[in-house]
Tab-separated table of C-alpha atoms and ligand atoms in Angstrom:
chain	number	residue	atom	x	y	z
D	1	MET	CA	-31.734	-89.962	135.001
D	2	PRO	CA	-31.312	-86.373	136.159
D	3	ASN	CA	-28.936	-84.194	134.440
D	4	SER	CA	-25.683	-83.961	136.662
D	5	GLN	CA	-26.027	-80.349	137.017
D	6	GLN	CA	-29.698	-80.428	138.138
D	7	THR	CA	-30.237	-78.454	141.348
D	8	ALA	CA	-32.122	-79.748	144.499
D	9	PRO	CA	-35.763	-79.040	144.466
D	10	PHE	CA	-36.378	-75.199	144.991
D	11	ASP	CA	-39.131	-72.578	145.332
D	12	TYR	CA	-38.000	-69.333	143.432
D	13	VAL	CA	-40.046	-66.261	145.008
D	14	ILE	CA	-39.675	-63.355	142.607
D	15	PHE	CA	-40.764	-59.811	143.891
D	16	GLY	CA	-41.057	-57.286	140.930
D	17	ALA	CA	-42.467	-60.170	138.871
D	18	THR	CA	-44.566	-57.914	136.518
D	19	GLY	CA	-41.344	-55.757	135.719
D	20	ASP	CA	-39.240	-55.581	132.562
D	21	LEU	CA	-36.197	-57.634	133.990
D	22	MET	CA	-38.428	-60.559	134.810
D	23	MET	CA	-40.164	-60.583	131.315
D	24	ARG	CA	-36.980	-60.165	129.490
D	25	LYS	CA	-34.285	-62.066	131.406
D	26	LEU	CA	-35.701	-64.070	134.331
D	27	ILE	CA	-38.584	-66.191	132.730
D	28	PRO	CA	-36.518	-66.941	129.626
D	29	ALA	CA	-33.490	-67.936	131.922
D	30	LEU	CA	-35.495	-70.135	134.077
D	31	TYR	CA	-37.055	-71.688	130.894
D	32	ASN	CA	-33.802	-72.367	129.393
D	33	GLN	CA	-32.352	-73.998	132.429
D	34	LEU	CA	-35.412	-76.290	132.593
D	35	ARG	CA	-34.752	-76.937	129.095
D	36	VAL	CA	-31.154	-78.228	129.578
D	37	GLY	CA	-32.162	-80.406	132.458
D	38	HIS	CA	-31.059	-78.237	135.281
D	39	VAL	CA	-34.214	-77.518	136.974
D	40	PRO	CA	-35.850	-80.301	138.831
D	41	GLU	CA	-39.478	-80.983	137.746
D	42	ASN	CA	-41.021	-80.183	141.074
D	43	ALA	CA	-39.390	-76.827	141.331
D	44	ARG	CA	-41.941	-73.845	141.654
D	45	ILE	CA	-41.791	-70.228	140.681
D	46	ILE	CA	-43.791	-67.758	142.551
D	47	GLY	CA	-44.209	-64.413	140.902
D	48	SER	CA	-45.107	-61.567	143.228
D	49	ALA	CA	-46.052	-57.820	142.672
D	50	ARG	CA	-48.317	-55.182	143.563
D	51	SER	CA	-50.695	-55.645	140.587
D	52	ASP	CA	-53.880	-57.730	141.464
D	53	LEU	CA	-53.778	-60.086	138.450
D	54	ALA	CA	-55.472	-63.245	138.135
D	55	HIS	CA	-53.422	-66.404	137.777
D	56	ASP	CA	-54.301	-66.813	133.972
D	57	GLU	CA	-53.611	-63.110	133.310
D	58	TYR	CA	-49.962	-63.719	134.746
D	59	ILE	CA	-49.465	-66.844	132.748
D	60	SER	CA	-50.512	-65.243	129.472
D	61	ARG	CA	-47.822	-62.429	130.407
D	62	ALA	CA	-45.296	-64.985	130.990
D	63	ARG	CA	-46.086	-66.917	127.830
D	64	SER	CA	-45.789	-63.658	125.921
D	65	ALA	CA	-42.403	-63.198	127.563
D	66	LEU	CA	-41.244	-66.568	126.261
D	67	GLU	CA	-42.710	-65.785	122.676
D	68	ASN	CA	-40.825	-62.537	122.745
D	69	PHE	CA	-37.563	-63.124	124.141
D	70	LEU	CA	-36.514	-66.584	123.573
D	71	PRO	CA	-34.229	-67.620	120.573
D	72	THR	CA	-36.427	-69.377	118.073
D	73	ALA	CA	-34.214	-72.469	118.466
D	74	HIS	CA	-35.132	-72.853	122.196
D	75	ARG	CA	-38.993	-72.447	121.790
D	76	ASP	CA	-40.649	-75.884	122.315
D	77	ALA	CA	-44.532	-75.562	122.632
D	78	ASN	CA	-44.675	-78.538	125.247
D	79	LEU	CA	-41.988	-77.434	127.056
D	80	ILE	CA	-43.503	-73.900	127.435
D	81	GLU	CA	-46.632	-75.470	128.774
D	82	ARG	CA	-44.924	-77.560	131.251
D	83	PHE	CA	-42.693	-74.710	132.281
D	84	LEU	CA	-45.710	-72.549	133.090
D	85	LYS	CA	-47.390	-75.015	135.131
D	86	LYS	CA	-44.539	-74.154	137.699
D	87	PHE	CA	-45.609	-70.671	138.209
D	88	GLN	CA	-48.196	-69.222	140.574
D	89	TYR	CA	-48.728	-65.412	141.126
D	90	ILE	CA	-49.612	-63.766	144.546
D	91	ALA	CA	-50.280	-60.157	144.502
D	92	ILE	CA	-48.452	-58.641	147.480
D	93	ASP	CA	-47.610	-55.057	148.315
D	94	SER	CA	-44.309	-56.203	149.610
D	95	THR	CA	-43.534	-52.948	151.564
D	96	LYS	CA	-46.774	-53.370	153.708
D	97	SER	CA	-46.502	-55.863	156.618
D	98	ASP	CA	-50.303	-56.088	156.878
D	99	ASP	CA	-50.940	-57.120	153.427
D	100	LYS	CA	-53.071	-60.086	153.639
D	101	ASN	CA	-51.483	-61.979	150.969
D	102	TRP	CA	-48.429	-62.623	152.922
D	103	SER	CA	-50.192	-65.405	154.408
D	104	VAL	CA	-51.004	-66.823	151.174
D	105	LEU	CA	-47.358	-66.867	150.390
D	106	LYS	CA	-46.608	-68.778	153.637
D	107	GLU	CA	-49.275	-71.210	153.121
D	108	THR	CA	-47.913	-71.843	149.640
D	109	LEU	CA	-44.159	-72.246	150.755
D	110	ASP	CA	-45.107	-74.345	153.759
D	111	GLN	CA	-46.609	-76.986	151.518
D	112	MET	CA	-43.171	-78.091	150.986
D	113	PRO	CA	-40.717	-79.730	153.476
D	114	ALA	CA	-39.010	-77.110	155.816
D	115	ASP	CA	-35.550	-77.543	154.605
D	116	ARG	CA	-36.514	-76.814	150.926
D	117	ILE	CA	-34.192	-74.313	149.246
D	118	ARG	CA	-36.054	-70.864	148.964
D	119	VAL	CA	-34.721	-68.398	146.844
D	120	PHE	CA	-36.052	-64.735	147.328
D	121	TYR	CA	-35.267	-62.509	144.508
D	122	PHE	CA	-35.827	-58.875	144.680
D	123	SER	CA	-36.238	-57.362	141.236
D	124	THR	CA	-37.373	-54.194	142.630
D	125	ALA	CA	-36.234	-50.490	143.550
D	126	PRO	CA	-33.279	-51.250	146.010
D	127	GLN	CA	-34.909	-48.865	148.416
D	128	LEU	CA	-37.523	-51.518	149.189
D	129	PHE	CA	-34.947	-54.235	149.940
D	130	GLU	CA	-34.929	-53.745	153.684
D	131	SER	CA	-38.709	-53.625	154.143
D	132	ILE	CA	-39.138	-56.638	152.021
D	133	SER	CA	-36.887	-58.529	153.847
D	134	GLU	CA	-38.207	-57.331	157.228
D	135	ASN	CA	-41.560	-58.437	156.096
D	136	LEU	CA	-40.299	-61.896	154.869
D	137	HIS	CA	-38.959	-62.140	158.507
D	138	THR	CA	-42.112	-60.762	160.280
D	139	HIS	CA	-44.158	-63.585	158.502
D	140	ASN	CA	-41.636	-66.196	159.084
D	141	LEU	CA	-40.826	-66.958	155.774
D	142	ILE	CA	-36.871	-66.779	156.097
D	143	THR	CA	-35.548	-70.471	156.611
D	144	GLU	CA	-32.077	-71.779	157.037
D	145	ASN	CA	-32.188	-72.751	153.615
D	146	SER	CA	-33.198	-69.340	152.251
D	147	ARG	CA	-31.232	-66.884	150.062
D	148	VAL	CA	-32.008	-63.490	148.757
D	149	VAL	CA	-30.846	-62.246	145.364
D	150	LEU	CA	-30.267	-58.553	145.106
D	151	GLU	CA	-30.620	-56.741	141.809
D	152	LYS	CA	-28.531	-53.827	140.967
D	153	PRO	CA	-27.933	-50.905	141.656
D	154	ILE	CA	-27.072	-51.578	145.451
D	155	GLY	CA	-27.357	-47.985	146.179
D	156	THR	CA	-26.285	-44.773	144.545
D	157	ASP	CA	-23.363	-44.083	146.736
D	158	SER	CA	-21.323	-45.251	149.710
D	159	ALA	CA	-23.752	-44.130	152.237
D	160	SER	CA	-26.825	-45.476	150.447
D	161	ALA	CA	-25.090	-48.895	149.667
D	162	ARG	CA	-24.231	-49.230	153.233
D	163	ALA	CA	-27.655	-48.498	154.426
D	164	ILE	CA	-28.982	-51.283	151.963
D	165	ASN	CA	-26.534	-53.801	153.002
D	166	ASP	CA	-26.902	-53.018	156.819
D	167	GLY	CA	-30.799	-53.173	156.271
D	168	VAL	CA	-30.843	-56.744	154.455
D	169	SER	CA	-28.230	-58.009	156.757
D	170	ARG	CA	-30.575	-57.522	159.650
D	171	PHE	CA	-32.532	-60.549	158.472
D	172	PHE	CA	-30.107	-62.659	156.147
D	173	ASN	CA	-26.560	-63.493	156.776
D	174	GLU	CA	-23.637	-62.654	154.191
D	175	LYS	CA	-23.826	-66.232	153.181
D	176	GLN	CA	-27.526	-66.065	152.330
D	177	ILE	CA	-26.945	-62.904	150.200
D	178	PHE	CA	-26.426	-62.938	146.548
D	179	ARG	CA	-25.809	-59.575	145.006
D	180	ILE	CA	-26.170	-59.780	141.152
D	181	ASP	CA	-23.771	-58.159	138.541
D	182	HIS	CA	-25.014	-59.630	135.450
D	183	TYR	CA	-21.737	-59.166	133.875
D	184	LEU	CA	-19.991	-61.912	136.167
D	185	GLY	CA	-22.636	-64.090	134.593
D	186	LYS	CA	-21.300	-63.889	131.150
D	187	GLU	CA	-19.293	-66.912	130.229
D	188	ALA	CA	-16.863	-64.459	128.145
D	189	VAL	CA	-16.238	-62.458	131.417
D	190	GLN	CA	-15.527	-65.626	133.339
D	191	ASP	CA	-13.154	-66.567	130.540
D	192	ILE	CA	-10.801	-63.774	131.462
D	193	LEU	CA	-9.847	-66.039	134.308
D	194	ALA	CA	-9.229	-69.084	132.031
D	195	LEU	CA	-7.097	-66.986	129.607
D	196	ARG	CA	-4.930	-65.363	132.092
D	197	PHE	CA	-4.258	-68.137	134.488
D	198	ALA	CA	-4.663	-71.423	132.292
D	199	ASN	CA	-2.256	-70.081	129.762
D	200	PRO	CA	1.349	-69.957	130.934
D	201	PRO	CA	2.252	-67.658	127.727
D	202	LEU	CA	-0.417	-65.079	128.573
D	203	ASN	CA	0.243	-65.363	132.360
D	204	ALA	CA	3.897	-64.657	132.024
D	205	VAL	CA	3.251	-61.256	130.198
D	206	TRP	CA	0.386	-59.980	132.228
D	207	SER	CA	2.125	-57.252	133.961
D	208	SER	CA	3.484	-53.776	133.383
D	209	ASP	CA	6.638	-55.245	131.986
D	210	TYR	CA	4.804	-56.190	128.842
D	211	ILE	CA	1.491	-54.459	128.876
D	212	LYS	CA	1.049	-50.905	127.697
D	213	ASN	CA	-2.587	-50.167	128.516
D	214	ILE	CA	-5.780	-52.082	128.777
D	215	GLN	CA	-8.964	-50.651	127.520
D	216	ILE	CA	-12.490	-51.934	128.990
D	217	THR	CA	-15.433	-50.717	126.911
D	218	ALA	CA	-19.227	-51.472	126.971
D	219	ALA	CA	-20.785	-49.688	124.306
D	220	GLU	CA	-24.605	-49.945	123.296
D	221	THR	CA	-26.484	-48.680	120.356
D	222	VAL	CA	-29.604	-48.298	122.796
D	223	GLY	CA	-30.563	-45.005	124.209
D	224	VAL	CA	-32.407	-44.946	127.386
D	225	GLU	CA	-35.473	-46.582	125.935
D	226	GLY	CA	-38.508	-46.545	128.469
D	227	ARG	CA	-36.005	-46.462	131.550
D	228	ALA	CA	-35.523	-42.595	131.462
D	229	SER	CA	-36.862	-42.024	134.890
D	230	TYR	CA	-34.608	-44.520	136.518
D	231	TYR	CA	-31.554	-43.717	133.901
D	232	ASP	CA	-31.732	-40.045	134.457
D	233	THR	CA	-31.216	-40.342	138.130
D	234	SER	CA	-28.309	-42.717	137.618
D	235	GLY	CA	-26.054	-41.898	134.730
D	236	ALA	CA	-23.324	-44.010	132.818
D	237	LEU	CA	-20.849	-44.026	135.789
D	238	ARG	CA	-23.352	-45.391	138.367
D	239	ASP	CA	-25.242	-47.714	135.707
D	240	MET	CA	-22.229	-49.385	134.129
D	241	ILE	CA	-18.915	-48.414	135.736
D	242	GLN	CA	-19.326	-48.771	139.429
D	243	ASN	CA	-20.433	-52.280	138.957
D	244	HIS	CA	-19.949	-54.302	135.609
D	245	LEU	CA	-16.763	-52.489	134.329
D	246	LEU	CA	-14.935	-52.327	137.492
D	247	GLN	CA	-15.841	-56.028	138.019
D	248	VAL	CA	-14.175	-56.683	134.575
D	249	LEU	CA	-11.431	-54.594	135.667
D	250	SER	CA	-10.825	-56.476	138.672
D	251	LEU	CA	-10.744	-59.979	136.908
D	252	CYS	CA	-8.256	-58.226	134.475
D	253	ALA	CA	-6.020	-56.957	137.175
D	254	MET	CA	-6.120	-59.288	140.154
D	255	GLU	CA	-3.429	-61.448	141.599
D	256	PRO	CA	-3.827	-65.262	141.081
D	257	PRO	CA	-6.570	-66.376	143.536
D	258	GLU	CA	-5.460	-68.974	146.036
D	259	SER	CA	-8.139	-71.316	144.540
D	260	MET	CA	-11.196	-71.207	142.496
D	261	ASP	CA	-13.248	-70.842	145.653
D	262	ALA	CA	-15.687	-68.043	145.980
D	263	ASP	CA	-14.099	-66.365	148.589
D	264	ALA	CA	-10.596	-66.583	147.143
D	265	ILE	CA	-11.700	-65.056	143.851
D	266	ARG	CA	-13.592	-62.415	145.737
D	267	ASP	CA	-10.707	-61.654	147.948
D	268	ALA	CA	-8.586	-61.077	144.820
D	269	LYS	CA	-11.135	-58.859	143.211
D	270	VAL	CA	-11.627	-56.738	146.236
D	271	ASN	CA	-7.727	-56.179	146.557
D	272	VAL	CA	-7.717	-54.577	142.983
D	273	LEU	CA	-10.721	-52.437	144.052
D	274	LYS	CA	-8.919	-51.244	147.181
D	275	ALA	CA	-5.712	-50.627	144.933
D	276	LEU	CA	-7.439	-48.239	142.496
D	277	ARG	CA	-5.621	-45.113	142.808
D	278	PRO	CA	-8.052	-42.549	144.262
D	279	ILE	CA	-8.843	-39.723	141.684
D	280	PRO	CA	-9.169	-36.681	143.926
D	281	GLU	CA	-11.541	-34.012	143.282
D	282	ASN	CA	-8.910	-31.653	141.797
D	283	LYS	CA	-7.975	-34.423	139.055
D	284	VAL	CA	-11.570	-35.327	138.071
D	285	SER	CA	-11.385	-32.875	135.159
D	286	THR	CA	-8.259	-34.600	133.498
D	287	GLU	CA	-8.764	-38.097	134.464
D	288	THR	CA	-12.635	-38.423	133.536
D	289	ILE	CA	-14.712	-37.386	130.513
D	290	ARG	CA	-18.486	-37.203	130.673
D	291	ALA	CA	-20.977	-36.648	127.699
D	292	GLN	CA	-24.544	-36.900	126.550
D	293	TYR	CA	-25.576	-37.972	123.108
D	294	GLY	CA	-27.108	-35.456	120.775
D	295	LYS	CA	-29.149	-36.372	117.871
D	296	GLY	CA	-27.596	-38.532	114.933
D	297	ILE	CA	-27.885	-41.455	112.774
D	298	LEU	CA	-27.974	-45.067	113.803
D	299	ASP	CA	-28.275	-47.750	111.428
D	300	GLY	CA	-29.431	-45.369	108.848
D	301	ASN	CA	-32.147	-43.887	110.995
D	302	LYS	CA	-32.207	-40.576	112.673
D	303	VAL	CA	-32.476	-40.708	116.320
D	304	PRO	CA	-33.112	-37.791	118.740
D	305	GLY	CA	-30.755	-36.652	121.464
D	306	TYR	CA	-30.864	-37.534	125.135
D	307	LEU	CA	-32.456	-34.132	126.107
D	308	GLU	CA	-34.986	-34.389	123.195
D	309	GLU	CA	-35.955	-37.771	124.592
D	310	LEU	CA	-36.141	-36.546	128.226
D	311	GLY	CA	-38.046	-33.445	127.136
D	312	THR	CA	-36.126	-31.492	129.840
D	313	GLU	CA	-32.649	-30.199	130.833
D	314	SER	CA	-30.516	-32.851	132.361
D	315	HIS	CA	-27.019	-33.239	134.099
D	316	THR	CA	-26.932	-36.906	133.462
D	317	GLU	CA	-24.002	-38.590	131.540
D	318	THR	CA	-24.753	-41.109	128.907
D	319	TYR	CA	-20.976	-41.690	128.122
D	320	ALA	CA	-18.264	-41.742	130.808
D	321	ALA	CA	-14.477	-42.530	130.356
D	322	ILE	CA	-12.043	-42.855	133.277
D	323	ARG	CA	-8.302	-43.289	133.343
D	324	ALA	CA	-7.580	-45.740	136.316
D	325	TYR	CA	-4.569	-46.939	137.803
D	326	VAL	CA	-4.214	-50.067	139.940
D	327	ASP	CA	-1.424	-49.318	142.366
D	328	THR	CA	0.285	-52.904	142.855
D	329	PRO	CA	3.536	-53.877	141.927
D	330	ARG	CA	2.122	-55.787	138.802
D	331	TRP	CA	0.371	-52.671	137.394
D	332	LYS	CA	3.115	-49.905	137.877
D	333	ASP	CA	1.643	-46.949	135.821
D	334	VAL	CA	-0.257	-48.860	133.367
D	335	PRO	CA	-3.291	-46.976	132.610
D	336	PHE	CA	-6.728	-48.741	132.368
D	337	TYR	CA	-9.201	-46.910	130.326
D	338	ILE	CA	-12.719	-47.755	131.170
D	339	ARG	CA	-15.549	-46.298	129.077
D	340	THR	CA	-19.146	-46.852	128.451
D	341	ALA	CA	-21.736	-45.166	126.056
D	342	LYS	CA	-25.480	-45.259	125.143
D	343	ARG	CA	-26.118	-44.613	121.533
D	344	SER	CA	-22.790	-45.722	120.344
D	345	ALA	CA	-21.981	-46.579	116.762
D	346	ARG	CA	-22.128	-50.398	117.767
D	347	LYS	CA	-22.807	-52.634	120.528
D	348	VAL	CA	-19.562	-54.089	121.949
D	349	SER	CA	-18.392	-55.079	125.392
D	350	GLU	CA	-14.554	-55.749	125.124
D	351	VAL	CA	-11.179	-55.893	126.719
D	352	VAL	CA	-8.314	-54.605	124.904
D	353	VAL	CA	-4.877	-55.322	125.895
D	354	THR	CA	-2.153	-53.435	124.085
D	355	PHE	CA	1.463	-54.822	124.600
D	356	LYS	CA	4.489	-52.857	124.791
D	357	LYS	CA	6.758	-52.618	121.964
D	358	GLY	CA	9.614	-54.347	123.493
D	359	THR	CA	13.133	-53.535	123.894
D	360	SER	CA	14.712	-55.537	120.951
D	361	GLN	CA	15.969	-53.260	118.218
D	362	LEU	CA	15.590	-55.872	115.544
D	363	PHE	CA	12.288	-54.752	114.462
D	364	ALA	CA	12.126	-51.244	115.512
D	365	ASP	CA	9.915	-50.256	112.928
D	366	LYS	CA	6.982	-52.893	113.763
D	367	PRO	CA	3.820	-52.034	111.928
D	368	GLY	CA	1.806	-51.693	115.161
D	369	ALA	CA	1.281	-52.919	118.798
D	370	ASP	CA	0.787	-56.336	119.541
D	371	ARG	CA	-2.734	-56.554	120.884
D	372	LEU	CA	-5.223	-59.122	122.638
D	373	VAL	CA	-8.963	-58.344	122.074
D	374	ILE	CA	-11.023	-60.354	124.410
D	375	ARG	CA	-14.800	-59.991	123.102
D	376	ILE	CA	-17.214	-60.150	125.877
D	377	GLN	CA	-20.201	-59.549	123.375
D	378	PRO	CA	-21.181	-60.102	120.562
D	379	ASN	CA	-19.290	-62.691	118.897
D	380	GLU	CA	-17.736	-64.053	121.998
D	381	GLY	CA	-13.907	-65.098	121.750
D	382	PHE	CA	-10.668	-63.416	121.322
D	383	GLU	CA	-8.289	-62.000	118.710
D	384	PHE	CA	-4.584	-62.088	119.036
D	385	THR	CA	-2.715	-59.651	116.822
D	386	LEU	CA	0.870	-60.525	116.244
D	387	ASN	CA	3.618	-59.799	113.898
D	388	GLU	CA	4.846	-62.260	111.348
D	389	LYS	CA	7.426	-61.981	108.387
D	390	ASN	CA	6.034	-60.646	105.241
D	391	PRO	CA	6.528	-63.704	102.904
D	392	SER	CA	6.553	-61.794	99.654
D	393	THR	CA	9.249	-59.139	100.391
D	394	ALA	CA	12.797	-58.866	100.601
D	395	PRO	CA	14.711	-57.368	102.573
D	396	PHE	CA	12.993	-58.521	105.752
D	397	THR	CA	10.008	-56.665	106.630
D	398	LEU	CA	6.900	-57.418	108.837
D	399	GLN	CA	3.140	-57.774	108.577
D	400	ARG	CA	0.275	-58.324	110.706
D	401	THR	CA	-1.624	-61.367	111.491
D	402	THR	CA	-4.605	-62.176	113.774
D	403	LEU	CA	-5.480	-65.223	115.578
D	404	GLN	CA	-9.226	-65.497	116.047
D	405	SER	CA	-10.966	-67.823	118.569
D	406	ARG	CA	-14.800	-67.907	118.737
D	407	PHE	CA	-15.942	-68.844	122.276
D	408	ALA	CA	-18.532	-71.431	121.985
D	409	PRO	CA	-19.905	-74.475	123.677
D	410	ALA	CA	-18.242	-77.631	122.092
D	411	ASP	CA	-21.673	-79.119	121.317
D	412	GLY	CA	-22.855	-76.282	119.147
D	413	SER	CA	-25.393	-75.009	121.425
D	414	LEU	CA	-25.734	-71.263	122.201
D	415	ILE	CA	-23.768	-69.661	125.141
D	416	PRO	CA	-26.105	-69.394	128.014
D	417	ASP	CA	-27.433	-66.064	129.006
D	418	SER	CA	-25.896	-64.671	132.083
D	419	TYR	CA	-29.038	-64.873	134.097
D	420	GLU	CA	-29.249	-68.441	133.459
D	421	ARG	CA	-26.132	-69.224	135.341
D	422	LEU	CA	-26.702	-66.835	138.006
D	423	MET	CA	-30.258	-67.731	139.000
D	424	LEU	CA	-29.160	-71.249	139.453
D	425	ASP	CA	-26.030	-70.713	141.251
D	426	ALA	CA	-28.196	-68.785	143.871
D	427	VAL	CA	-30.136	-72.056	144.300
D	428	ARG	CA	-27.045	-73.928	144.533
D	429	GLY	CA	-25.796	-71.595	147.154
D	430	TYR	CA	-22.528	-70.987	145.016
D	431	PRO	CA	-21.507	-67.346	145.451
D	432	ALA	CA	-18.523	-66.899	143.268
D	433	LEU	CA	-20.231	-64.910	140.731
D	434	PHE	CA	-21.900	-62.644	142.994
D	435	ILE	CA	-20.508	-59.504	144.691
D	436	ARG	CA	-19.509	-59.483	148.220
D	437	ARG	CA	-20.491	-56.573	150.382
D	438	ASP	CA	-16.796	-55.276	150.592
D	439	GLU	CA	-16.683	-55.123	146.864
D	440	VAL	CA	-19.898	-53.209	146.399
D	441	GLU	CA	-18.550	-50.668	149.203
D	442	ALA	CA	-14.763	-50.527	147.835
D	443	ALA	CA	-16.348	-49.854	144.235
D	444	TRP	CA	-18.497	-46.867	145.503
D	445	ALA	CA	-15.574	-45.311	147.344
D	446	TRP	CA	-13.502	-45.144	144.367
D	447	VAL	CA	-16.260	-43.498	142.088
D	448	GLU	CA	-17.426	-41.224	144.728
D	449	PRO	CA	-15.233	-37.936	144.177
D	450	THR	CA	-15.902	-38.316	140.483
D	451	LEU	CA	-19.689	-38.519	141.021
D	452	LYS	CA	-19.464	-35.442	143.515
D	453	VAL	CA	-17.494	-33.284	140.923
D	454	TRP	CA	-19.723	-34.174	138.323
D	455	ALA	CA	-22.741	-33.574	140.328
D	456	ASP	CA	-21.462	-30.194	141.095
D	457	ASN	CA	-21.030	-29.553	137.480
D	458	LYS	CA	-17.287	-28.736	137.570
D	459	VAL	CA	-16.317	-30.894	134.519
D	460	PRO	CA	-17.962	-29.801	131.397
D	461	MET	CA	-20.746	-31.987	129.904
D	462	GLU	CA	-19.449	-32.784	126.360
D	463	THR	CA	-21.732	-34.047	123.554
D	464	TYR	CA	-21.494	-36.539	120.957
D	465	PRO	CA	-23.831	-37.538	117.999
D	466	ALA	CA	-25.971	-40.536	118.508
D	467	GLY	CA	-24.348	-43.227	116.437
D	468	SER	CA	-20.622	-42.254	116.768
D	469	HIS	CA	-17.743	-43.670	119.149
D	470	GLY	CA	-18.215	-40.782	121.772
D	471	PRO	CA	-17.139	-37.094	122.058
D	472	GLU	CA	-14.038	-35.649	120.355
D	473	GLU	CA	-12.667	-34.771	123.730
D	474	ALA	CA	-12.272	-38.304	124.641
D	475	ARG	CA	-9.807	-38.708	122.036
D	476	HIS	CA	-7.740	-35.778	123.196
D	477	PHE	CA	-8.102	-37.428	126.924
D	478	ILE	CA	-6.553	-40.844	125.725
D	479	ASN	CA	-3.923	-39.179	123.361
D	480	ALA	CA	-2.730	-37.111	126.460
D	481	THR	CA	-1.253	-40.193	127.857
D	482	GLY	CA	0.073	-41.682	124.590
D	483	ASP	CA	-2.654	-43.824	123.852
D	484	GLN	CA	-5.535	-44.545	121.269
D	485	TRP	CA	-8.966	-46.002	121.570
D	486	HIS	CA	-9.101	-49.354	120.091
D	487	GLU	CA	-11.363	-48.358	117.246
D	488	ASN	CA	-8.581	-45.538	116.196
D	489	MET	CA	-5.448	-47.812	116.246
D	490	LYS	CA	-3.775	-48.110	113.079
D	491	ASP	CA	-2.911	-51.765	112.008
O	501	BG6	C1	-27.621	-53.076	132.893
O	501	BG6	C2	-27.881	-51.341	132.708
O	501	BG6	O1	-26.905	-53.198	134.151
O	501	BG6	O2	-26.936	-53.341	131.831
O	501	BG6	C3	-28.400	-51.168	131.388
O	501	BG6	O3	-28.809	-51.008	133.717
O	501	BG6	C4	-27.451	-51.758	130.236
O	501	BG6	O4	-28.383	-49.668	131.169
O	501	BG6	C5	-27.104	-53.298	130.627
O	501	BG6	O5	-28.204	-51.485	129.077
O	501	BG6	C6	-26.156	-53.813	129.538
O	501	BG6	O6	-26.111	-54.996	129.549
O	501	BG6	P1	-25.568	-56.005	128.460
O	501	BG6	O7	-25.618	-57.342	128.757
O	501	BG6	O8	-26.538	-55.579	127.329
O	501	BG6	O9	-24.199	-55.513	128.217
């Protein structure tokens, strides 16, 4: 009997099928979803890219991707062979309307009933999204049951994002467009909604009445690896904050959505993005920090600095921190600190909520602030630090205690990777975990003045040693509003 979460039959057509994302994420995600019974047996995966590869060559790349990127516990030789049988590779230069292989793609898709679900996944540079859409249209490949998945980044600023959105929407309507932000596919990010709205004790204190500040951090130990040519034109603000971290912020700050429907959730998020207090150009130097990593030591190994890796001068930041305010009654003057770093001391994505001391004079000398840490990765879960009586002392004193919860499936399986959920939600036509056009544009509008001031080099580019928590200036920056970064908080 098919698994109740199994999707309807589909054809997944992926452009950019020889790229890193395909190998690292998309192929393992589809395999895992087949493994757990969510992919129907007659589903097909059609990879497309410019390289003129024979079918067997492509299959051997896909097989290596599974060997390299699947957790050992998920590898099953028979299942891998069954999975690879679903693949076809069609070499197409998708920007050229006269590429002869468009007709091969059409013949292949037309082998199935016309109402079969087609998902076109653009894992390519965003400048190509419009022309691929146009070519799909010209070759009569877009059916009513087609959807398109757009990988980030959607543009590099408001104008380019609008141009991409306009370009794709000439051929697909908004309901057919699924803009990926893989942070929304992370189960622990979705859990923010459950923690906030399914628990009255948390829901009751979730406002400026009780919360002192919220820190949202995504730090990585990796540098720019093989992606320098992309990264150096992007930087930390565009790469992580405009999308992933502002999405996390909007889940933390939003008002209760009217329902769990996709549009109710997205309405609540976009309201937060629109309520972000603008950072005018003359405030960028006090409300933001940017920095590049220099050489340092990570896990005991010497690693080079960003400029050494690049081999050239650069004004691209690998660290960014911003103090944001959400101008809604709920968040009156509560700072949201958002930061991200490459080559940080450890890999961690988390939300840290620090509560106010409260007005009771009974325990004026509490040992520290009460705090909730939502760990997005690794070790998904939360830690709630509270005060309790120290049972060994007289007179009455307090000590700290921490409630810990490990976020894991009840059946002991691993938490699915974000792409597993997102790829199949696109098949299901369920858009809650994808970004709506107005969200993308509101997020760009908010970061734009900062991008401009940084591009004009009006804010110093600080440095930090690889393997540290960031530049020293970031400590002064947060201390200026009476707060401390989580790793510096004293318990
Ligand atoms: C991507 C960025 O969107 O997210 C990368 O382009 C970054 O630079 C990655 O490394 C981080 O994702 P995760 O899931 O490892 O936190």
